[in-house]
């Protein structure tokens, strides 16, 4: 079951939401709607489903409605229309008190400008969520200190936010959000205010955190590279409407429309595409069975100069070139002695990490899965092809 | 302009205030009485703290709150010592009481109101124009309903001060709450804060410095109202300033004003210290905090010991009301000193003339020796004659009229042509003599085109003095007995039409039930009388620099027999 389910969620700001809603259904432009009704369309007819434990990135430029959307999730902004389910419960029907419970127990938020209370120390900031729930002082101190310790900021606990750098402040923001132990983390441009180096560190820390605690994270950003780096799924928004939802690769390889296409134009693809998406099928020879003659025959048929050598269990053993196969046939030696070492990468290794390997390698690079089965190979040509900025290329997966 | 009828705004407002006065009199009386006793208690408490102890204590606190700086503690020490040296200490304590009361009530009303206006745009839309009204309407205007509601004394003074001092408290609280960054409010909301938690844990702490700035403003405005409030009998430094203005006594005015300035600076500096950055403690070291607490405790302890050991005055309490004219200052002080010598506990309350009559009518003042009849105060007497008791003259041969220096040739009002720039220098607008003077100007044809300049008794005396020294023409509204007749050669202008009144007497009036409640005192009041010459000798002493009390004591010493006769 999906952790968060959004159905037809719509938010119109202003006094005449109905009139505006009617116009947006007729596909009138934003400017026209504002002019006629004085209302602004925040988001319109959003449908999405977010799985437990994933990092779901909502991306768009400013004014795209992404910040409105995340605030609809904890109802800091009340939706005009539509439904929102968390763990199957329709929270758009919840009253104020139930909503307070949801905010206290199920979801916490991390803000772009950190949203730390300037008059409270880091510890007091971190324990805020527990404090308003009425958790006793000793208990909440303990848990807050634990969260700060995880963020490596325990020694600063009696400092005030203004005494800290941006990166440290956001670590506190994250620690504060985690102290409540929520299922869902809402992160609104959480790293956008940080300088690039710190931002990268924070992204990695978030991924690490995700691996350890398995929260459902909904992450807002305007930075596609960030989205591609951390997102399991990415939703792209424009003018309050959803353009496409998919994995980073799906979006890069199959952009749904011109807008998405233009959006992804500037992306560094080597940091997004994985081995799986650029590999070509591996031609194998089972050296437990095949002799040199069979192997050479196969190479001739496929017009290649080498094969991936596997055993009976189809585990990858190395690379067999035609030169070595010829030598083996002449010397009457078994093929197993003719097999060369072959570099391997995992299915999800990024292209950027494959490039130095393939540069040094004498052979193609094998892509193997967890069972050591060769799923494909990467040759220099396929890397170059993937990085070339051609659109809609058909790389096999 | 088409001939539209005038909207009867004045009578509407009067009727509204009257309605409130009659229908809510129970509530107002309760507030008056409880307020009065709270404030008496506060003043007594403050006065009970021995003066040197309080000065020392405040200086020590100033030192502890301003580490490594000597200016402020030194100012506190010297400033307070100067006030004490000028014999203004008890006035200072009364003023402090008024300011504390007005500020505390303003805070108690203003902060919640500011929070509500910040949260509710609808309330703000209603409250804001009311605040504008309160702040821009001249403070004097509130005095009239304040007296109608609460009578005279410190309670209406506090009422008027609150109206003037409350708006900045509301506005600054509102501003402070609104200024809390949206991002922080969102953060608090996102963790599931209730409205109340948000207010207590986020908004108020963040708005703290703005609210404190508002409190500072409020205190300063309350302080600025003390002079105005003294017009309706609020005691304190303001009373000194007011009577100095009425007597054109530059020296005394400045000394009392200086007391207010010193108080204002000390309060301002102390309240500004409350303004801190997040994480910055008001007082950094714990021992300082303990020391401040200890100092405060010693001061309170000193007050308690002093109050317990000092004897309370056991005499009968009587309240004499008077108007700060030179003649009435003299007579009331002589009477008060004499009563004190006979064991009475006398309170003297200087009041505006109209307020004095009203206070007698509603029984807040026991008696007064200030009624000029049958002419000058005829209008007031007619209005209140059913609510007061007239005991008859205490001084005969009083007179009012247009007075000129002897060196001027003119001898009769009817002969005035274009002397003194066709100006008659008058006294306070609304004074009885000003009304008769206006009547006079209307009835003499030769006075057409003349001006009646209203000022104050003191300003009139100063103008006369200046003109006399340079032998210039001047016509003033004068009366006798007055020291000016002893000091300068002056003459009354003849009044062939008799519009300025013929001979007058100064009368003793009391509240209605005084005879029943305190027959002994009433009898003294009935017997009190003296002569024009007696009064003028006391007035001249005062004019020459003696305090009213000194002059009164001196006169009593030399006229023991006459004074004793009042008690037989």
Coordinates of N, CA and C in Angstrom, one line a residue, chain A residues 136-263:
Chain A
X136 N 7.8 14.6 29.1 CA 8.5 15.2 30.3 C 9.9 15.5 29.9
X137 N 10.4 16.5 30.7 CA 11.7 17.1 30.4 C 12.8 16.2 30.2
X138 N 12.9 15.3 31.1 CA 14.1 14.3 31.1 C 14.1 13.5 29.8
X139 N 12.9 13.0 29.5 CA 12.8 12.1 28.3 C 13.1 12.9 27.1
X140 N 12.5 14.1 26.9 CA 12.7 14.8 25.7 C 14.1 15.3 25.6
X141 N 14.7 15.7 26.7 CA 16.2 16.1 26.7 C 17.0 14.9 26.1
X142 N 16.7 13.7 26.6 CA 17.5 12.6 26.2 C 17.4 12.3 24.7
X143 N 16.1 12.4 24.3 CA 15.9 12.1 22.8 C 16.5 13.2 21.9
X144 N 16.3 14.4 22.4 CA 16.9 15.5 21.6 C 18.4 15.5 21.6
X145 N 19.0 15.1 22.7 CA 20.5 15.0 22.7 C 20.9 13.9 21.8
X146 N 20.1 12.8 21.8 CA 20.5 11.7 20.9 C 20.4 12.1 19.4
X147 N 19.4 12.9 19.1 CA 19.3 13.3 17.7 C 20.4 14.3 17.4
X148 N 20.8 15.2 18.3 CA 21.9 16.1 18.0 C 23.2 15.3 17.9
X149 N 23.3 14.3 18.7 CA 24.5 13.5 18.7 C 24.7 12.8 17.3
X150 N 23.6 12.3 16.8 CA 23.6 11.7 15.5 C 24.0 12.7 14.4
X151 N 23.6 14.0 14.6 CA 24.0 15.0 13.7 C 25.4 15.6 14.0
X152 N 26.1 15.0 15.0 CA 27.4 15.4 15.4 C 27.4 16.8 15.9
X153 N 26.4 17.2 16.6 CA 26.3 18.6 17.0 C 26.0 18.7 18.5
X154 N 26.2 17.6 19.2 CA 25.9 17.6 20.6 C 26.7 18.6 21.4
X155 N 27.9 18.8 21.0 CA 28.7 19.7 21.8 C 28.3 21.2 21.6
X156 N 27.4 21.4 20.6 CA 26.9 22.8 20.4 C 25.6 23.0 21.1
X157 N 25.1 22.1 21.8 CA 23.7 22.1 22.2 C 23.2 23.3 22.9
X158 N 24.1 24.0 23.6 CA 23.7 25.2 24.3 C 23.9 26.5 23.6
X159 N 24.3 26.3 22.3 CA 24.5 27.5 21.5 C 23.1 28.0 20.9
X160 N 23.1 29.2 20.4 CA 21.9 29.6 19.7 C 22.1 29.5 18.2
X161 N 21.0 29.4 17.4 CA 21.2 29.2 16.0 C 22.0 30.2 15.3
X162 N 21.9 31.5 15.7 CA 22.7 32.5 15.0 C 24.2 32.3 15.1
X163 N 24.6 31.4 16.1 CA 26.0 31.2 16.2 C 26.6 30.1 15.3
X164 N 25.7 29.5 14.5 CA 26.1 28.4 13.7 C 26.1 28.7 12.2
X165 N 26.9 27.9 11.4 CA 26.9 28.1 10.0 C 25.6 27.5 9.4
X166 N 25.3 27.8 8.1 CA 24.1 27.3 7.5 C 23.9 25.8 7.5
X167 N 25.0 25.2 7.2 CA 25.0 23.7 7.1 C 24.7 23.1 8.5
X168 N 25.3 23.7 9.5 CA 25.1 23.2 10.9 C 23.6 23.5 11.3
X169 N 23.1 24.6 10.9 CA 21.7 25.0 11.2 C 20.8 23.9 10.6
X170 N 21.1 23.6 9.3 CA 20.1 22.7 8.7 C 20.3 21.3 9.3
X171 N 21.5 20.9 9.8 CA 21.6 19.7 10.5 C 20.7 19.6 11.7
X172 N 20.6 20.8 12.4 CA 19.8 20.9 13.6 C 18.3 20.8 13.1
X173 N 18.0 21.5 12.0 CA 16.6 21.4 11.5 C 16.2 20.0 11.2
X174 N 17.1 19.2 10.7 CA 16.9 17.8 10.3 C 16.8 17.0 11.6
X175 N 17.7 17.3 12.6 CA 17.6 16.6 13.9 C 16.3 16.9 14.6
X176 N 15.9 18.1 14.5 CA 14.6 18.5 15.2 C 13.5 17.7 14.6
X177 N 13.5 17.6 13.2 CA 12.4 16.9 12.5 C 12.5 15.4 12.9
X178 N 13.7 14.9 13.1 CA 13.8 13.4 13.4 C 13.5 13.1 14.8
X179 N 13.6 14.0 15.7 CA 13.4 13.8 17.2 C 12.0 13.2 17.4
X180 N 11.1 13.7 16.7 CA 9.7 13.2 16.8 C 9.5 11.7 16.3
X181 N 10.5 11.2 15.6 CA 10.5 9.9 15.0 C 9.2 9.8 14.1
X182 N 9.1 10.7 13.1 CA 8.0 10.6 12.3 C 8.1 9.6 11.2
X183 N 7.0 9.1 10.6 CA 7.2 8.2 9.4 C 7.6 9.0 8.2
X184 N 7.1 10.2 8.1 CA 7.3 11.0 6.9 C 8.1 12.3 7.2
X185 N 9.0 12.5 6.3 CA 9.8 13.8 6.4 C 9.4 14.6 5.2
X186 N 9.0 15.9 5.5 CA 8.7 16.8 4.4 C 9.9 17.8 4.4
X187 N 10.6 17.8 3.2 CA 11.7 18.7 3.2 C 11.5 19.7 2.1
X188 N 11.4 21.0 2.5 CA 11.0 22.0 1.5 C 12.3 22.8 1.1
X189 N 12.8 22.4 0.0 CA 14.1 23.1 -0.5 C 15.1 23.1 0.6
X190 N 15.2 21.9 1.3 CA 16.0 21.9 2.6 C 17.4 22.3 2.4
X191 N 18.0 22.0 1.2 CA 19.4 22.2 1.0 C 19.7 23.4 0.1
X192 N 18.7 24.0 -0.4 CA 18.9 25.1 -1.4 C 19.6 26.3 -0.9
X193 N 19.5 26.5 0.4 CA 20.2 27.7 0.9 C 21.7 27.5 1.2
X194 N 22.1 26.2 1.0 CA 23.5 25.9 1.4 C 24.4 26.0 0.2
X195 N 25.7 26.2 0.5 CA 26.6 26.3 -0.6 C 26.8 24.9 -1.2
X196 N 27.3 24.8 -2.5 CA 27.2 23.6 -3.2 C 28.0 22.4 -2.5
X197 N 29.1 22.7 -1.9 CA 29.9 21.7 -1.3 C 29.1 21.1 -0.1
X198 N 28.6 22.0 0.7 CA 27.8 21.5 1.9 C 26.5 20.8 1.4
X199 N 26.0 21.3 0.3 CA 24.7 20.7 -0.2 C 25.0 19.2 -0.6
X200 N 26.1 19.0 -1.3 CA 26.5 17.7 -1.7 C 26.6 16.7 -0.5
X201 N 27.3 17.3 0.6 CA 27.5 16.5 1.8 C 26.2 16.1 2.4
X202 N 25.3 17.1 2.5 CA 24.0 16.9 3.1 C 23.2 15.9 2.3
X203 N 23.3 16.0 1.0 CA 22.5 15.0 0.2 C 23.0 13.6 0.5
X204 N 24.3 13.4 0.6 CA 24.8 12.1 0.9 C 24.4 11.6 2.3
X205 N 24.4 12.6 3.2 CA 24.0 12.2 4.6 C 22.6 11.8 4.6
X206 N 21.8 12.5 3.8 CA 20.3 12.1 3.7 C 20.2 10.7 3.2
X207 N 21.0 10.4 2.1 CA 20.9 9.1 1.6 C 21.3 8.0 2.6
X208 N 22.3 8.3 3.3 CA 22.8 7.4 4.4 C 21.7 7.2 5.4
X209 N 21.1 8.4 5.8 CA 20.1 8.3 6.8 C 18.9 7.4 6.3
X210 N 18.6 7.6 5.1 CA 17.5 6.9 4.5 C 17.8 5.4 4.5
X211 N 19.0 5.1 4.2 CA 19.4 3.6 4.3 C 19.3 3.1 5.7
X212 N 19.5 3.9 6.7 CA 19.5 3.4 8.1 C 18.1 3.4 8.7
X213 N 17.3 4.5 8.4 CA 16.0 4.6 9.2 C 14.8 4.4 8.3
X214 N 14.9 4.4 7.0 CA 13.8 4.0 6.2 C 12.6 4.9 6.4
X215 N 12.8 6.2 6.4 CA 11.7 7.2 6.4 C 11.1 7.3 5.0
X216 N 9.9 7.7 4.9 CA 9.4 8.2 3.6 C 9.7 9.7 3.5
X217 N 10.5 10.0 2.6 CA 10.9 11.4 2.5 C 10.3 12.1 1.2
X218 N 9.7 13.2 1.5 CA 9.2 14.0 0.3 C 10.0 15.2 0.3
X219 N 10.7 15.4 -0.9 CA 11.7 16.4 -0.9 C 11.4 17.3 -2.1
X220 N 11.4 18.6 -1.7 CA 11.1 19.6 -2.8 C 12.4 20.2 -3.2
X221 N 12.6 20.4 -4.5 CA 13.8 21.1 -5.0 C 13.5 21.7 -6.3
X222 N 14.4 22.7 -6.7 CA 14.3 23.2 -8.0 C 15.6 22.8 -8.8
X223 N 16.4 22.0 -8.2 CA 17.6 21.6 -8.7 C 17.5 20.2 -9.3
X224 N 17.6 20.0 -10.6 CA 17.4 18.7 -11.2 C 18.5 17.7 -10.8
X225 N 19.7 18.2 -10.7 CA 20.8 17.3 -10.3 C 20.6 16.8 -8.9
X226 N 20.1 17.6 -8.0 CA 19.8 17.2 -6.7 C 18.7 16.1 -6.7
X227 N 17.7 16.4 -7.5 CA 16.5 15.5 -7.7 C 17.0 14.1 -8.2
X228 N 17.9 14.2 -9.2 CA 18.3 12.9 -9.8 C 19.3 12.2 -8.8
X229 N 20.0 12.9 -8.0 CA 20.9 12.3 -7.1 C 20.2 11.6 -6.0
X230 N 19.2 12.2 -5.4 CA 18.6 11.6 -4.2 C 17.3 10.9 -4.5
X231 N 16.6 11.2 -5.6 CA 15.2 10.8 -5.7 C 15.0 9.4 -6.2
X232 N 14.2 8.6 -5.5 CA 13.8 7.3 -6.1 C 12.7 7.6 -7.2
X233 N 11.8 8.5 -6.9 CA 10.9 9.0 -7.9 C 11.0 10.5 -8.0
X234 N 10.7 11.0 -9.2 CA 10.7 12.5 -9.3 C 9.4 12.9 -10.0
X235 N 8.8 13.9 -9.4 CA 7.6 14.5 -10.0 C 8.0 15.9 -10.5
X236 N 7.7 16.2 -11.8 CA 8.0 17.5 -12.3 C 6.8 18.3 -12.4
X237 N 6.8 19.5 -11.9 CA 5.6 20.4 -11.9 C 5.9 21.6 -12.7
X238 N 4.8 22.1 -13.3 CA 4.9 23.4 -13.9 C 3.5 24.1 -13.8
X239 N 3.5 25.4 -13.4 CA 2.3 26.1 -13.3 C 1.2 25.4 -12.5
X240 N 1.6 24.7 -11.4 CA 0.6 24.0 -10.6 C 0.2 22.7 -11.1
X241 N 0.7 22.3 -12.2 CA 0.2 21.0 -12.7 C 1.4 20.0 -12.9
X242 N 1.1 18.8 -12.7 CA 2.1 17.7 -12.8 C 2.4 17.5 -14.2
X243 N 3.7 17.4 -14.5 CA 4.1 17.1 -15.9 C 4.5 15.6 -16.1
X244 N 5.2 15.1 -15.2 CA 5.6 13.7 -15.3 C 6.1 13.2 -14.0
X245 N 5.8 11.9 -13.7 CA 6.4 11.3 -12.5 C 7.1 10.1 -13.0
X246 N 8.3 9.8 -12.5 CA 9.0 8.6 -12.9 C 10.4 8.6 -12.2
X247 N 11.1 7.6 -12.4 CA 12.5 7.5 -11.9 C 13.3 8.5 -12.7
X248 N 14.5 8.9 -12.1 CA 15.3 9.8 -12.8 C 15.6 9.4 -14.3
X249 N 15.8 8.1 -14.4 CA 16.2 7.6 -15.7 C 15.0 7.6 -16.7
X250 N 13.9 7.3 -16.1 CA 12.7 7.4 -17.0 C 12.5 8.8 -17.5
X251 N 12.7 9.7 -16.6 CA 12.5 11.1 -17.1 C 13.5 11.5 -18.1
X252 N 14.8 11.1 -17.8 CA 15.8 11.5 -18.8 C 15.7 10.8 -20.1
X253 N 15.3 9.5 -20.0 CA 15.2 8.8 -21.3 C 13.9 8.9 -22.0
X254 N 12.9 9.1 -21.2 CA 11.6 9.3 -21.9 C 10.8 10.5 -21.4
X255 N 11.3 11.7 -21.7 CA 10.6 12.9 -21.2 C 9.2 12.9 -21.8
X256 N 8.2 13.2 -20.9 CA 6.8 13.1 -21.3 C 6.4 14.2 -22.3
X257 N 7.1 15.4 -22.2 CA 6.6 16.4 -23.1 C 7.8 17.4 -23.3
X258 N 7.5 18.4 -24.1 CA 8.6 19.4 -24.4 C 9.1 20.1 -23.2
X259 N 8.2 20.4 -22.3 CA 8.7 21.1 -21.1 C 9.7 20.3 -20.3
X260 N 9.4 19.0 -20.1 CA 10.3 18.2 -19.4 C 11.6 18.1 -20.2
X261 N 11.5 18.0 -21.4 CA 12.7 17.8 -22.3 C 13.6 19.0 -22.2
X262 N 13.0 20.2 -22.2 CA 13.8 21.4 -22.1 C 14.4 21.5 -20.7
X263 N 13.6 21.0 -19.7 CA 14.0 21.0 -18.3 C 15.3 20.2 -18.1

